[in-house]
Amino acid sequence: MGDYFQTIVDLDATAEEAEGQAKRVVAWLVAEDVVLAERRYSMHGKPVYSPGPRWAEMTEEPRREGADGLAVVTGRTVFFGSLGSDGSPVCPRCSEAAAIGRWTAAEGAQDPFSEAMDTWYATGAAEVRCPACGHPVPLPEWTWEHDRFAFAYLGFEFWNGARLLPRFIAGFGRVLGHRIRVVAGKI
């Protein structure tokens, strides 16, 4: 069975501004009747805002039943899509994909991205040198094919609902005033 999620990740919110941004966006979603103001239950340990009367208008399917609602995640987080999905990191400087499967360190060591993810999660700073152009690039600046990962301090997880409409996602980005990435999957 499992649970499906779509996460709109704010790529630019700092650790210091994540809580304030989260409150502002939730207030907007409540005012737009997308979610209800009260968090009524928990989803994977996170409090969830229930779907509001206009929830279905933001999705590709005109129904609200079966959707669990919205969880807001603040703090340094590695947001991920389906872990079994393919998707190589893409250098933001040269636009070349780094084929992780062919790019390995010494036997038994993790690839540079796994090491960088662990370091970023622990410290908030990590770089990976691009194998194509040779530039060191901060981990959060890499993009990922199929939007497999995002590294940020603020994310909005939509649980067990129909796919969000592109126009809703674009509007969400405008309200945030920051770059966003959507990661989706099933756990």
Short mmCIF file of C-alpha atoms in Angstrom, two decimals:
data_model
loop_
_atom_site.label_atom_id
_atom_site.label_comp_id
_atom_site.label_asym_id
_atom_site.label_seq_id
_atom_site.Cartn_x
_atom_site.Cartn_y
_atom_site.Cartn_z
CA MET A 1 0.00 0.00 0.00
CA GLY A 2 2.02 3.06 1.16
CA ASP A 3 1.57 6.78 1.26
CA TYR A 4 2.11 9.18 -1.64
CA PHE A 5 3.53 12.66 -1.24
CA GLN A 6 4.33 15.77 -3.24
CA THR A 7 6.64 18.27 -1.59
CA ILE A 8 7.05 21.87 -2.68
CA VAL A 9 10.50 22.80 -1.43
CA ASP A 10 11.60 26.40 -0.86
CA LEU A 11 15.18 26.39 -2.14
CA ASP A 12 16.04 29.86 -0.83
CA ALA A 13 14.61 30.07 2.70
CA THR A 14 17.32 30.27 5.33
CA ALA A 15 17.22 28.42 8.63
CA GLU A 16 16.32 31.71 10.33
CA GLU A 17 13.41 32.60 8.06
CA ALA A 18 11.87 29.15 7.49
CA GLU A 19 9.39 29.31 10.40
CA GLY A 20 8.14 32.77 9.40
CA GLN A 21 7.82 31.77 5.75
CA ALA A 22 5.93 28.62 6.78
CA LYS A 23 3.43 30.59 8.86
CA ARG A 24 2.90 33.13 6.08
CA VAL A 25 2.25 30.44 3.45
CA VAL A 26 -0.07 28.44 5.71
CA ALA A 27 -2.05 31.63 6.41
CA TRP A 28 -2.38 32.12 2.63
CA LEU A 29 -3.51 28.50 2.13
CA VAL A 30 -6.07 28.85 4.94
CA ALA A 31 -7.34 32.17 3.50
CA GLU A 32 -7.68 30.48 0.09
CA ASP A 33 -9.59 27.54 1.71
CA VAL A 34 -7.00 25.05 0.47
CA VAL A 35 -6.37 23.76 4.01
CA LEU A 36 -8.16 24.13 7.34
CA ALA A 37 -6.52 26.21 10.06
CA GLU A 38 -6.30 23.41 12.62
CA ARG A 39 -3.84 20.55 12.47
CA ARG A 40 -6.02 17.58 13.32
CA TYR A 41 -3.76 14.55 13.12
CA SER A 42 -0.28 13.34 12.34
CA MET A 43 1.24 11.83 9.19
CA HIS A 44 4.54 10.01 9.71
CA GLY A 45 5.06 11.94 12.93
CA LYS A 46 4.29 15.36 11.43
CA PRO A 47 1.19 17.44 12.27
CA VAL A 48 -1.07 17.76 9.22
CA TYR A 49 -3.48 20.49 8.13
CA SER A 50 -6.65 18.85 6.78
CA PRO A 51 -7.81 19.57 3.22
CA GLY A 52 -10.06 22.61 2.95
CA PRO A 53 -13.11 23.20 0.74
CA ARG A 54 -10.98 24.29 -2.26
CA TRP A 55 -8.32 21.56 -1.99
CA ALA A 56 -9.61 19.71 -5.06
CA GLU A 57 -9.35 22.86 -7.20
CA MET A 58 -5.57 22.72 -6.79
CA THR A 59 -5.27 19.15 -8.08
CA GLU A 60 -5.72 17.26 -11.33
CA GLU A 61 -8.64 15.25 -9.95
CA PRO A 62 -11.81 16.97 -8.74
CA ARG A 63 -12.04 15.17 -5.37
CA ARG A 64 -11.01 15.84 -1.82
CA GLU A 65 -11.75 12.45 -0.30
CA GLY A 66 -8.74 10.28 0.40
CA ALA A 67 -6.31 13.19 0.65
CA ASP A 68 -4.63 13.48 4.03
CA GLY A 69 -3.59 17.12 3.84
CA LEU A 70 -0.49 19.24 4.31
CA ALA A 71 2.51 18.83 6.62
CA VAL A 72 5.00 21.69 6.90
CA VAL A 73 8.64 20.78 7.44
CA THR A 74 11.11 23.33 8.78
CA GLY A 75 14.75 22.80 9.62
CA ARG A 76 17.65 21.38 7.62
CA THR A 77 16.13 18.55 5.58
CA VAL A 78 17.08 16.30 2.71
CA PHE A 79 13.82 16.21 0.76
CA PHE A 80 13.62 13.20 -1.51
CA GLY A 81 11.41 11.73 -4.18
CA SER A 82 10.95 8.01 -4.61
CA LEU A 83 14.25 6.48 -3.59
CA GLY A 84 14.06 3.81 -6.26
CA SER A 85 13.78 6.36 -9.05
CA ASP A 86 16.62 7.20 -11.37
CA GLY A 87 17.96 10.68 -11.52
CA SER A 88 21.50 11.92 -11.72
CA PRO A 89 22.72 15.21 -10.26
CA VAL A 90 23.14 17.98 -12.83
CA CYS A 91 25.81 20.65 -12.44
CA PRO A 92 24.29 24.15 -12.39
CA ARG A 93 27.44 25.60 -13.99
CA CYS A 94 27.90 23.35 -17.04
CA SER A 95 24.54 21.47 -17.16
CA GLU A 96 26.27 18.08 -17.35
CA ALA A 97 24.80 15.13 -15.48
CA ALA A 98 27.14 13.34 -13.11
CA ALA A 99 26.59 9.61 -13.61
CA ILE A 100 26.85 8.40 -10.02
CA GLY A 101 27.00 4.72 -10.97
CA ARG A 102 30.19 5.28 -12.98
CA TRP A 103 31.70 7.81 -10.59
CA THR A 104 32.95 5.93 -7.55
CA ALA A 105 35.59 6.59 -4.95
CA ALA A 106 37.92 3.97 -3.47
CA GLU A 107 36.41 0.54 -2.95
CA GLY A 108 34.01 0.53 -0.02
CA ALA A 109 33.71 4.34 0.07
CA GLN A 110 30.52 6.24 -0.66
CA ASP A 111 30.18 8.23 -3.84
CA PRO A 112 30.87 11.98 -3.40
CA PHE A 113 27.16 12.84 -3.38
CA SER A 114 26.34 10.43 -0.57
CA GLU A 115 29.19 11.84 1.48
CA ALA A 116 28.08 15.40 0.69
CA MET A 117 24.48 14.60 1.68
CA ASP A 118 25.64 13.26 5.05
CA THR A 119 27.85 16.32 5.58
CA TRP A 120 25.14 18.78 4.50
CA TYR A 121 22.57 17.15 6.79
CA ALA A 122 25.00 17.33 9.72
CA THR A 123 26.44 20.81 9.10
CA GLY A 124 24.41 22.69 6.48
CA ALA A 125 27.39 23.01 4.14
CA ALA A 126 28.84 20.61 1.57
CA GLU A 127 30.30 20.83 -1.92
CA VAL A 128 30.82 18.36 -4.73
CA ARG A 129 33.34 18.97 -7.49
CA CYS A 130 31.72 18.54 -10.91
CA PRO A 131 33.43 15.74 -12.85
CA ALA A 132 32.76 17.57 -16.14
CA CYS A 133 33.80 21.19 -15.49
CA GLY A 134 35.86 20.71 -12.33
CA HIS A 135 34.16 23.45 -10.30
CA PRO A 136 33.23 22.81 -6.67
CA VAL A 137 29.47 23.36 -6.34
CA PRO A 138 27.50 23.62 -3.08
CA LEU A 139 25.23 20.58 -2.77
CA PRO A 140 21.93 22.53 -2.63
CA GLU A 141 22.75 24.20 -5.97
CA TRP A 142 22.86 20.90 -7.90
CA THR A 143 19.63 20.01 -9.64
CA TRP A 144 18.56 16.39 -10.03
CA GLU A 145 17.03 14.65 -13.00
CA HIS A 146 13.42 13.76 -12.18
CA ASP A 147 13.64 16.15 -9.19
CA ARG A 148 14.94 13.34 -7.04
CA PHE A 149 16.41 15.48 -4.20
CA ALA A 150 16.26 18.96 -2.73
CA PHE A 151 18.29 20.28 0.18
CA ALA A 152 16.56 23.04 2.10
CA TYR A 153 15.12 24.38 5.34
CA LEU A 154 11.45 24.55 4.32
CA GLY A 155 9.10 22.15 2.56
CA PHE A 156 5.35 21.71 2.18
CA GLU A 157 4.34 18.04 1.97
CA PHE A 158 0.97 17.26 0.37
CA TRP A 159 -0.03 13.73 1.44
CA ASN A 160 -2.11 11.17 -0.46
CA GLY A 161 -3.83 13.64 -2.74
CA ALA A 162 -4.15 13.89 -6.49
CA ARG A 163 -1.28 15.48 -8.44
CA LEU A 164 -1.01 19.23 -7.84
CA LEU A 165 -1.81 21.43 -10.81
CA PRO A 166 1.12 23.29 -12.41
CA ARG A 167 -0.72 26.60 -12.00
CA PHE A 168 -1.09 25.96 -8.26
CA ILE A 169 2.61 25.11 -7.95
CA ALA A 170 3.54 28.27 -9.87
CA GLY A 171 1.28 30.38 -7.65
CA PHE A 172 2.80 28.76 -4.58
CA GLY A 173 6.23 29.82 -5.81
CA ARG A 174 5.02 33.38 -6.34
CA VAL A 175 3.67 33.52 -2.79
CA LEU A 176 6.97 32.21 -1.42
CA GLY A 177 8.91 34.64 -3.58
CA HIS A 178 11.68 32.05 -3.84
CA ARG A 179 12.87 29.33 -6.18
CA ILE A 180 11.04 26.05 -5.62
CA ARG A 181 11.45 22.41 -6.55
CA VAL A 182 8.79 19.70 -6.36
CA VAL A 183 9.81 16.23 -5.28
CA ALA A 184 7.27 13.43 -5.18
CA GLY A 185 7.13 9.78 -4.32
CA LYS A 186 5.76 6.98 -2.20
CA ILE A 187 6.86 5.61 1.14
#
